[in-house]
Coordinates of C-alpha atoms in Angstrom, one line a residue:
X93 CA -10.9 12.4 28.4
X94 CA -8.0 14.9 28.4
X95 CA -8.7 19.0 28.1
X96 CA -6.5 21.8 27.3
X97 CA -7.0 25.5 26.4
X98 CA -4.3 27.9 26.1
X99 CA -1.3 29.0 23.0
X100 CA 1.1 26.0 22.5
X101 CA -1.1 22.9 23.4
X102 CA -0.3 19.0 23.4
X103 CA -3.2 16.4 24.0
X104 CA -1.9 13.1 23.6
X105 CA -2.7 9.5 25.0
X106 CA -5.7 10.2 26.6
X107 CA -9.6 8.0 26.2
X108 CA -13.0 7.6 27.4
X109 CA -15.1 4.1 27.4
X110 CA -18.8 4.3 27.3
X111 CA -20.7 1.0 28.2
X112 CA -24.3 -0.1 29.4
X113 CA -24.3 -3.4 30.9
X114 CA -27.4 -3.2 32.6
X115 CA -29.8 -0.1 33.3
X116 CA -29.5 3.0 31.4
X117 CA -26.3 5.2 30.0
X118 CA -27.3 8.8 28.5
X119 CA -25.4 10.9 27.4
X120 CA -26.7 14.4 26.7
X121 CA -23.9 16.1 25.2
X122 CA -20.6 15.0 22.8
X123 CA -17.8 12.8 24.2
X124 CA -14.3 13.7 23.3
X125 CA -11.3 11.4 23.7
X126 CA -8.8 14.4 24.1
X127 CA -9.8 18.0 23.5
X128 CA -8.0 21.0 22.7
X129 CA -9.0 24.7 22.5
X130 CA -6.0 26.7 20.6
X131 CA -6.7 30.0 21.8
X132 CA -3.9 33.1 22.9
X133 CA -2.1 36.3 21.3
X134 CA 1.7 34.6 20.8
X135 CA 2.9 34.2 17.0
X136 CA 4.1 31.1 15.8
X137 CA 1.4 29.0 18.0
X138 CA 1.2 24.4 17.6
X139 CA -1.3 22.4 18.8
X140 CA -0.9 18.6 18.4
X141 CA -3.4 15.9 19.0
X142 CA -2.5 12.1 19.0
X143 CA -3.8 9.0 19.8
X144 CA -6.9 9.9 22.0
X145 CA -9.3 6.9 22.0
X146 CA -13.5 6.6 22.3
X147 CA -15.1 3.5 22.6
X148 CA -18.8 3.3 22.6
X149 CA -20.3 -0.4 23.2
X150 CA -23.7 1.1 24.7
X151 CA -25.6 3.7 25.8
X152 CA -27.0 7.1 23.8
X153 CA -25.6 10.1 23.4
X154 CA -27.1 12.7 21.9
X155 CA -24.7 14.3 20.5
X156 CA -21.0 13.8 18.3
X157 CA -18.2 11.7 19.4
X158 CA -15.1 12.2 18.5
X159 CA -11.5 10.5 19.1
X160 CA -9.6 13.9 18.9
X161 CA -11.4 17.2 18.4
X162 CA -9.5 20.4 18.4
X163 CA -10.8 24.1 17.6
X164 CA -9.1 27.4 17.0
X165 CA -10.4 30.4 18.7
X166 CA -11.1 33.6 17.4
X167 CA -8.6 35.5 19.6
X168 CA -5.6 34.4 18.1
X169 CA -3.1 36.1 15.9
X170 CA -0.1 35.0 14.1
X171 CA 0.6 31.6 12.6
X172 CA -1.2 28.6 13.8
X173 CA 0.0 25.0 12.9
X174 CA -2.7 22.4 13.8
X175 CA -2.0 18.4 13.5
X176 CA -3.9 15.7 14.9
X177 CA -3.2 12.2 14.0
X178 CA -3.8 8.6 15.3
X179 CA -6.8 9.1 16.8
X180 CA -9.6 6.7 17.3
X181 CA -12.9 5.8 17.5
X182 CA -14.7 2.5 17.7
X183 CA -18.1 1.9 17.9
X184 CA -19.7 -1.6 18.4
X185 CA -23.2 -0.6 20.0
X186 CA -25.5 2.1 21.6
X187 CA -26.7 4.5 19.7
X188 CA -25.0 8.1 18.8
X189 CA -27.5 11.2 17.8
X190 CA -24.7 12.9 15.7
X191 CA -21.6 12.1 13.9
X192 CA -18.4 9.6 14.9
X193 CA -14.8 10.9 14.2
X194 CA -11.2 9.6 14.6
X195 CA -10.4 12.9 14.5
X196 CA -11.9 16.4 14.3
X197 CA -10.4 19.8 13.7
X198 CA -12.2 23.0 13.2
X199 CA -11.6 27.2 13.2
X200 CA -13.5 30.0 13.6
X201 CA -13.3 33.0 11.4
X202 CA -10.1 35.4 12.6
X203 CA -11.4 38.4 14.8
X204 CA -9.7 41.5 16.5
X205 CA -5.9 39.9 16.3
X206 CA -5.9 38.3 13.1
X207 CA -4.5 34.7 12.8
X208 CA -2.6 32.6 10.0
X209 CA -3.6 28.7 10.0
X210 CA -0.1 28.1 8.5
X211 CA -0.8 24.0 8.2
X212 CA -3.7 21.9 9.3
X213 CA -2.4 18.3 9.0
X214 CA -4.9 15.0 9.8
X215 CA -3.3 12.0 9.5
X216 CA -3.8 8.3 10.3
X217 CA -6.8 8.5 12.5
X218 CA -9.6 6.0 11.9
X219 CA -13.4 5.0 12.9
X220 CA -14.5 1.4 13.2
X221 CA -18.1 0.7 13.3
X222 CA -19.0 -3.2 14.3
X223 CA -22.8 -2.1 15.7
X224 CA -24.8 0.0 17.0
X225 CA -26.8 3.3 15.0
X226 CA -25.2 6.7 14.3
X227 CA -27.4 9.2 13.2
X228 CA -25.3 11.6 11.2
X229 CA -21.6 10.9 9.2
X230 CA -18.6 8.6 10.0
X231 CA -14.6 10.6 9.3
X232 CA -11.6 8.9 9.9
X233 CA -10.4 12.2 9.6
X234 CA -12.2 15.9 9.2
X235 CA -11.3 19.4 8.7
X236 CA -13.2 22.0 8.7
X237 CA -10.6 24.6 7.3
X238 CA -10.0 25.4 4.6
X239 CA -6.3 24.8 2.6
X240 CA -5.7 21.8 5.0
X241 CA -4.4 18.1 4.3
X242 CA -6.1 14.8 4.9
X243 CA -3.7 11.4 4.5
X244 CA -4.0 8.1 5.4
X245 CA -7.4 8.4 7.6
X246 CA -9.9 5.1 7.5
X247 CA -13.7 4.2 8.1
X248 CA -14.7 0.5 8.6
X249 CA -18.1 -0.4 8.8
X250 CA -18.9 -4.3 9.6
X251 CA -21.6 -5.4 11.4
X252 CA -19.6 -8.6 12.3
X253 CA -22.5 -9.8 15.1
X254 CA -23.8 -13.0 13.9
X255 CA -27.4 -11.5 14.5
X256 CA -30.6 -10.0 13.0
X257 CA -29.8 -6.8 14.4
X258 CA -28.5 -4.0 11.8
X259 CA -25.7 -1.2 12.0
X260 CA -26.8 2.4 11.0
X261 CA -25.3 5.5 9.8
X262 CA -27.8 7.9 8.5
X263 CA -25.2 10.3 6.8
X264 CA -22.4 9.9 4.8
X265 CA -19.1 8.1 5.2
X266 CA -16.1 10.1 4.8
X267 CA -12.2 8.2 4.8
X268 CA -10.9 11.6 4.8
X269 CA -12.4 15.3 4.5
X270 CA -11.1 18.7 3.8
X271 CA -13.6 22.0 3.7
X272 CA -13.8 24.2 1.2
X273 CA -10.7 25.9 -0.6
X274 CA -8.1 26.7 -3.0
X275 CA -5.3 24.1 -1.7
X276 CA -6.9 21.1 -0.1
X277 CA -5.2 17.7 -0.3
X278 CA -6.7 14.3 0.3
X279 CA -4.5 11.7 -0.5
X280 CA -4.6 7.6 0.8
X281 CA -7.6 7.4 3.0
X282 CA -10.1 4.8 2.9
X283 CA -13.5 3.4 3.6
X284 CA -14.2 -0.2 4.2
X285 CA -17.8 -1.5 4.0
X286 CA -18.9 -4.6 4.7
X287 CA -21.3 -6.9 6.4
X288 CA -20.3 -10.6 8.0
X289 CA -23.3 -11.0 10.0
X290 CA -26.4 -8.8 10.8
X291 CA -27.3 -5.9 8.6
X292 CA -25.1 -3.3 7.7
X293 CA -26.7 0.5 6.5
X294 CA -25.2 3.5 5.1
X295 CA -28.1 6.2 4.6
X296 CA -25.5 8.9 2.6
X297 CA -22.9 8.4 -0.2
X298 CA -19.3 7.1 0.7
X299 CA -16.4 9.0 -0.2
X300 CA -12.7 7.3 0.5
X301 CA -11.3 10.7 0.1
X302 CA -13.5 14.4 -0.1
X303 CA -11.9 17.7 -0.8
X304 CA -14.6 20.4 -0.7
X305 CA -13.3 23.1 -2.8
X306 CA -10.9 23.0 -5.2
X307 CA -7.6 20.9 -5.2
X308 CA -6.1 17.1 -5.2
X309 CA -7.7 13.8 -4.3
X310 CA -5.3 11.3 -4.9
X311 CA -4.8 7.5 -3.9
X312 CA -8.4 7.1 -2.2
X313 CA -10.4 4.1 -1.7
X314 CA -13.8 2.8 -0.8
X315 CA -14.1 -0.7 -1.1
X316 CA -17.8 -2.9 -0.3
X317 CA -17.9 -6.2 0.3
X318 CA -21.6 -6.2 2.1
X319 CA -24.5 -4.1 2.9
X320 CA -26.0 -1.6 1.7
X321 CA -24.9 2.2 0.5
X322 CA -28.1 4.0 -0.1
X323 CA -26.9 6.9 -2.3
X324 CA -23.1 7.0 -4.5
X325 CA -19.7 5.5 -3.9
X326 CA -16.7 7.8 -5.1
X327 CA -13.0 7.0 -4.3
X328 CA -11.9 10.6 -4.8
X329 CA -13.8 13.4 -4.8
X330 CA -12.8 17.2 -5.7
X331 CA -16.0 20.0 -5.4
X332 CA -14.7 22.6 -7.7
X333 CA -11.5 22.6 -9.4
X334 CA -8.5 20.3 -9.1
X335 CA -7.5 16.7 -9.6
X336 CA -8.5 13.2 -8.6
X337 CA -6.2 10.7 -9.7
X338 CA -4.9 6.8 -8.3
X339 CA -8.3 6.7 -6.4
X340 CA -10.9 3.5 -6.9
X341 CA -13.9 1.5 -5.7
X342 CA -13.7 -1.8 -5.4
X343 CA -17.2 -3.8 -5.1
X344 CA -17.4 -7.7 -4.3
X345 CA -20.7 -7.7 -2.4
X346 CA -23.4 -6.1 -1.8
X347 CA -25.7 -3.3 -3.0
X348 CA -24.7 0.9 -4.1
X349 CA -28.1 2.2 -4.5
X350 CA -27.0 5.4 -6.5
X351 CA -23.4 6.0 -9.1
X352 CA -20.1 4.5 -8.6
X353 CA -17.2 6.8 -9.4
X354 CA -13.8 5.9 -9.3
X355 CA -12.5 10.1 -9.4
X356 CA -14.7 12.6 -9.8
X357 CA -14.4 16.7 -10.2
X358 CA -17.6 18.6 -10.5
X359 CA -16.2 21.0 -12.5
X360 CA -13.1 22.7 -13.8
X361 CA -10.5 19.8 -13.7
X362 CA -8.8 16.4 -14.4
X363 CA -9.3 13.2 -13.5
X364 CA -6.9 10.3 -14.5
X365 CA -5.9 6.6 -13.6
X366 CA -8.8 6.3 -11.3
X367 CA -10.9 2.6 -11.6
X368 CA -13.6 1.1 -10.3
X369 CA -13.8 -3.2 -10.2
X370 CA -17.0 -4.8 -9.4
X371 CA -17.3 -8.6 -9.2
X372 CA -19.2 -10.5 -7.3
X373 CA -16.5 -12.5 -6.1
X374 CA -17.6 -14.0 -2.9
X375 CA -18.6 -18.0 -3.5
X376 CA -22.5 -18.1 -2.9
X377 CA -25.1 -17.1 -5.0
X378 CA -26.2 -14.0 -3.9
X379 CA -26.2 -10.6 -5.8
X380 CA -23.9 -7.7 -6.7
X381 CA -26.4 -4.5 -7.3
X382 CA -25.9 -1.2 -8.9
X383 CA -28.5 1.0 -9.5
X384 CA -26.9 3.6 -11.0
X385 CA -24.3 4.5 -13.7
X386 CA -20.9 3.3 -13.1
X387 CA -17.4 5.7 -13.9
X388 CA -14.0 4.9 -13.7
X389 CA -13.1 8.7 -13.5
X390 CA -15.7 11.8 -14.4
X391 CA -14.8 15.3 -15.3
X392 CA -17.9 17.5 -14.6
X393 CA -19.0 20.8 -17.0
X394 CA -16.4 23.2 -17.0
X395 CA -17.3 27.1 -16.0
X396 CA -15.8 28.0 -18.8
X397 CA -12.4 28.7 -17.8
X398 CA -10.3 26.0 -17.8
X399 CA -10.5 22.4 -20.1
X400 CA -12.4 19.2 -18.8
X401 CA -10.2 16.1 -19.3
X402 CA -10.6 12.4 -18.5
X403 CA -7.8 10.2 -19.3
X404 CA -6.2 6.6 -18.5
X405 CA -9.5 5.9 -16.3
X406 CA -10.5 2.1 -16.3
X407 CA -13.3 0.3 -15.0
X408 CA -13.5 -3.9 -14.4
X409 CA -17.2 -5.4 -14.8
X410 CA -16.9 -9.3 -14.0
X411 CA -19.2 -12.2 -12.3
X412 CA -16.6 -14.9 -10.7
X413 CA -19.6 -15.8 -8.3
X414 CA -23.2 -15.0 -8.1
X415 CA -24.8 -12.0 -9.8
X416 CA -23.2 -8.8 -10.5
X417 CA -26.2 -6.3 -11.5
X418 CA -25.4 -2.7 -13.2
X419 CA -28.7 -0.9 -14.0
X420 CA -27.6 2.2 -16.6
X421 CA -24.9 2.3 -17.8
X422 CA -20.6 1.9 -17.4
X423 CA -17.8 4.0 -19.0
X424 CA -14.7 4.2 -18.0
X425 CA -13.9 8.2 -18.5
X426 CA -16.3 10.9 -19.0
X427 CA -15.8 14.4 -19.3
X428 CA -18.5 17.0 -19.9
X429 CA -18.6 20.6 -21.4
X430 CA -21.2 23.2 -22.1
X431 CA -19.4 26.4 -22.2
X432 CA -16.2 27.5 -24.2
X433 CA -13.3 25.0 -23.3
X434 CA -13.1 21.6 -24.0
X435 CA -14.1 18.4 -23.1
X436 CA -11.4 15.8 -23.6
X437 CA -11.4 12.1 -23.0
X438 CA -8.5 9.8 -24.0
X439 CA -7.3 6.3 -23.1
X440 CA -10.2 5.3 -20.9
X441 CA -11.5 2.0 -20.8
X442 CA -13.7 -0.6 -20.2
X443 CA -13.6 -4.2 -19.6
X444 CA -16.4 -7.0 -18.9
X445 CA -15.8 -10.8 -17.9
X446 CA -17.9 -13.5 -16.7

């Protein structure tokens, strides 16, 4: 849609539709709403992507779309500040070979003239998928560097055709994502899952916020209402090191074919006042399904260096309608050790109705 290279860049406002109303559409590359290339040897270097826009209603493309997508070179030096934020995409048919992102932002590894990412910022950019299949994950937002921030991003996922047909994603589902390292933040994003009419398919886990290193996942969501996750559900989600805390999962339909978790660190950290609610609230008498284990917040083994600690996590079982199903087992804080610290739970808890 819109393409700049150079120091100080803006993309802003710009889209691309994609349709097939009769005959073919291929595509045999990726579609970018707006697209920019941060590359030049000035200090003190911006680059700002808002509200670019792809809508895909038919067609292939064999590659990734993205609303926003915005790299750093190599040949920069100095500070780089990189934000993108109300970007879009929306997806109600055809079929995509790769993944779907509101917004995208990526770096490669400095070279010659050595660069600074000072801040990496996504904010407020979302996916909506009503139909069609997508082959690898759904973002609202993504970063692939490391130390950034991820707020306020969102995934919805409704087949809402009144149809046999089903809607397909055959990775995960990410509300927001930060890669790998020692300061990521992701804090208020969302995923939305449901499924008025049709089928509705997630092939990976769902994550309403993902920080792949170590830091903070706070205030995420994920919250099913139909169709069917094939692996986990986790509202907050911290790889190594850090906190998840406010975050939850919310289930009133449909079935999670692996563990719910409202927070969760793998290792080394703290998770507290996360919760997970599952009722099958909806007024019919169909099924709620778990297979897994259930956890309001889960503190993974420690490496022996820090103290693994669960506290004020809660988790709601109930049946208002229907069936709810949970097939292991349900705690509302759990924190593991096998090396020299300890493992501390506290004021978790647990409550069943219906």
């Amino acid at each position: 849609g819109g393409y700049v290279r150079g120091v100080t860049t803006v993309v802003s406002g710009n889209s691309v539709t994609i349709g097939q109303t009769s005959g073919t559409t291929a595509i045999g590359g990726n579609v970018r709403g707006g697209y920019a290339c941060v590359y030049g040897l000035l200090e003190n270097t911006t680059a700002t992507m808002t509200s670019n826009t792809v809508k895909v209603s038919g067609g292939s493309i064999a590659g990734s779309v993205a609303g926003g997508a915005l790299a750093i070179s190599s040949g920069n030096c100095g500070t780089i500040q990189v934000s993108a934020s109300g970007n879009t995409v929306s997806v109600a048919g055809g079929s995509i070979g790769g993944n779907a992102c509101g917004a995208y932002t990526s770096a490669v590894a400095p070279g010659e003239f050595a660069y600074t990412l000072q801040s990496d910022a996504v904010t407020g950019n979302s996916a909506a998928v009503s139909g069609g299949t997508i082959g690898g994950y759904v973002a609202g937002g993504y970063i692939e560097t490391s130390g950034g921030t991820a707020n306020g991003n969102s995934v919805t996922i409704d087949h809402s055709a009144a149809d046999s047909t089903t809607t397909s994603v055959g990775g995960a589902v990410y509300g927001g994502y930060v890669a790998g390292g020692t300061a990521d933040v992701a804090s208020g994003n969302s995923v939305t899952i449901g499924q008025t009419g049709g089928t509705t398919h997630i092939g990976g886990n769902a994550y309403g916020g993902y920080v792949a290193g170590s830091g903070t996942a706070t205030s995420n969501s994920v919250t099913v209402s139909g169709g069917t996750i094939v692996s986990a559900a986790y509202g907050g989600y911290v790889a190594s090191g850090g906190t998840a805390s406010g975050n939850s999962v919310t289930v009133s339909g449909g079935t999670i074919g692996g563990d719910v978790y409202g927070g969760y660190v793998a290792m080394n950290g703290t998770v507290s006042a996360n919760s997970v609610t599952i009722d099958h609230a909806q007024a019919d008498d169909g099924t709620t399904s778990i297979t897994g284990c259930v956890y309001g917040g889960f503190a993974g083994d420690t490496s022996g260096s820090s103290d693994s600690i669960a506290s004020s996590n809660h988790v709601t079982i109930a049946q208002t309608h229907g069936t709810t199903i949970i097939s292991v087992y349900v705690a509302g804080g759990w924190a593991a050790n096998e090396h020299s610290q300890q493992a501390i739970a506290s004021a978790n808890t647990v409550t069943l109705s219906g």
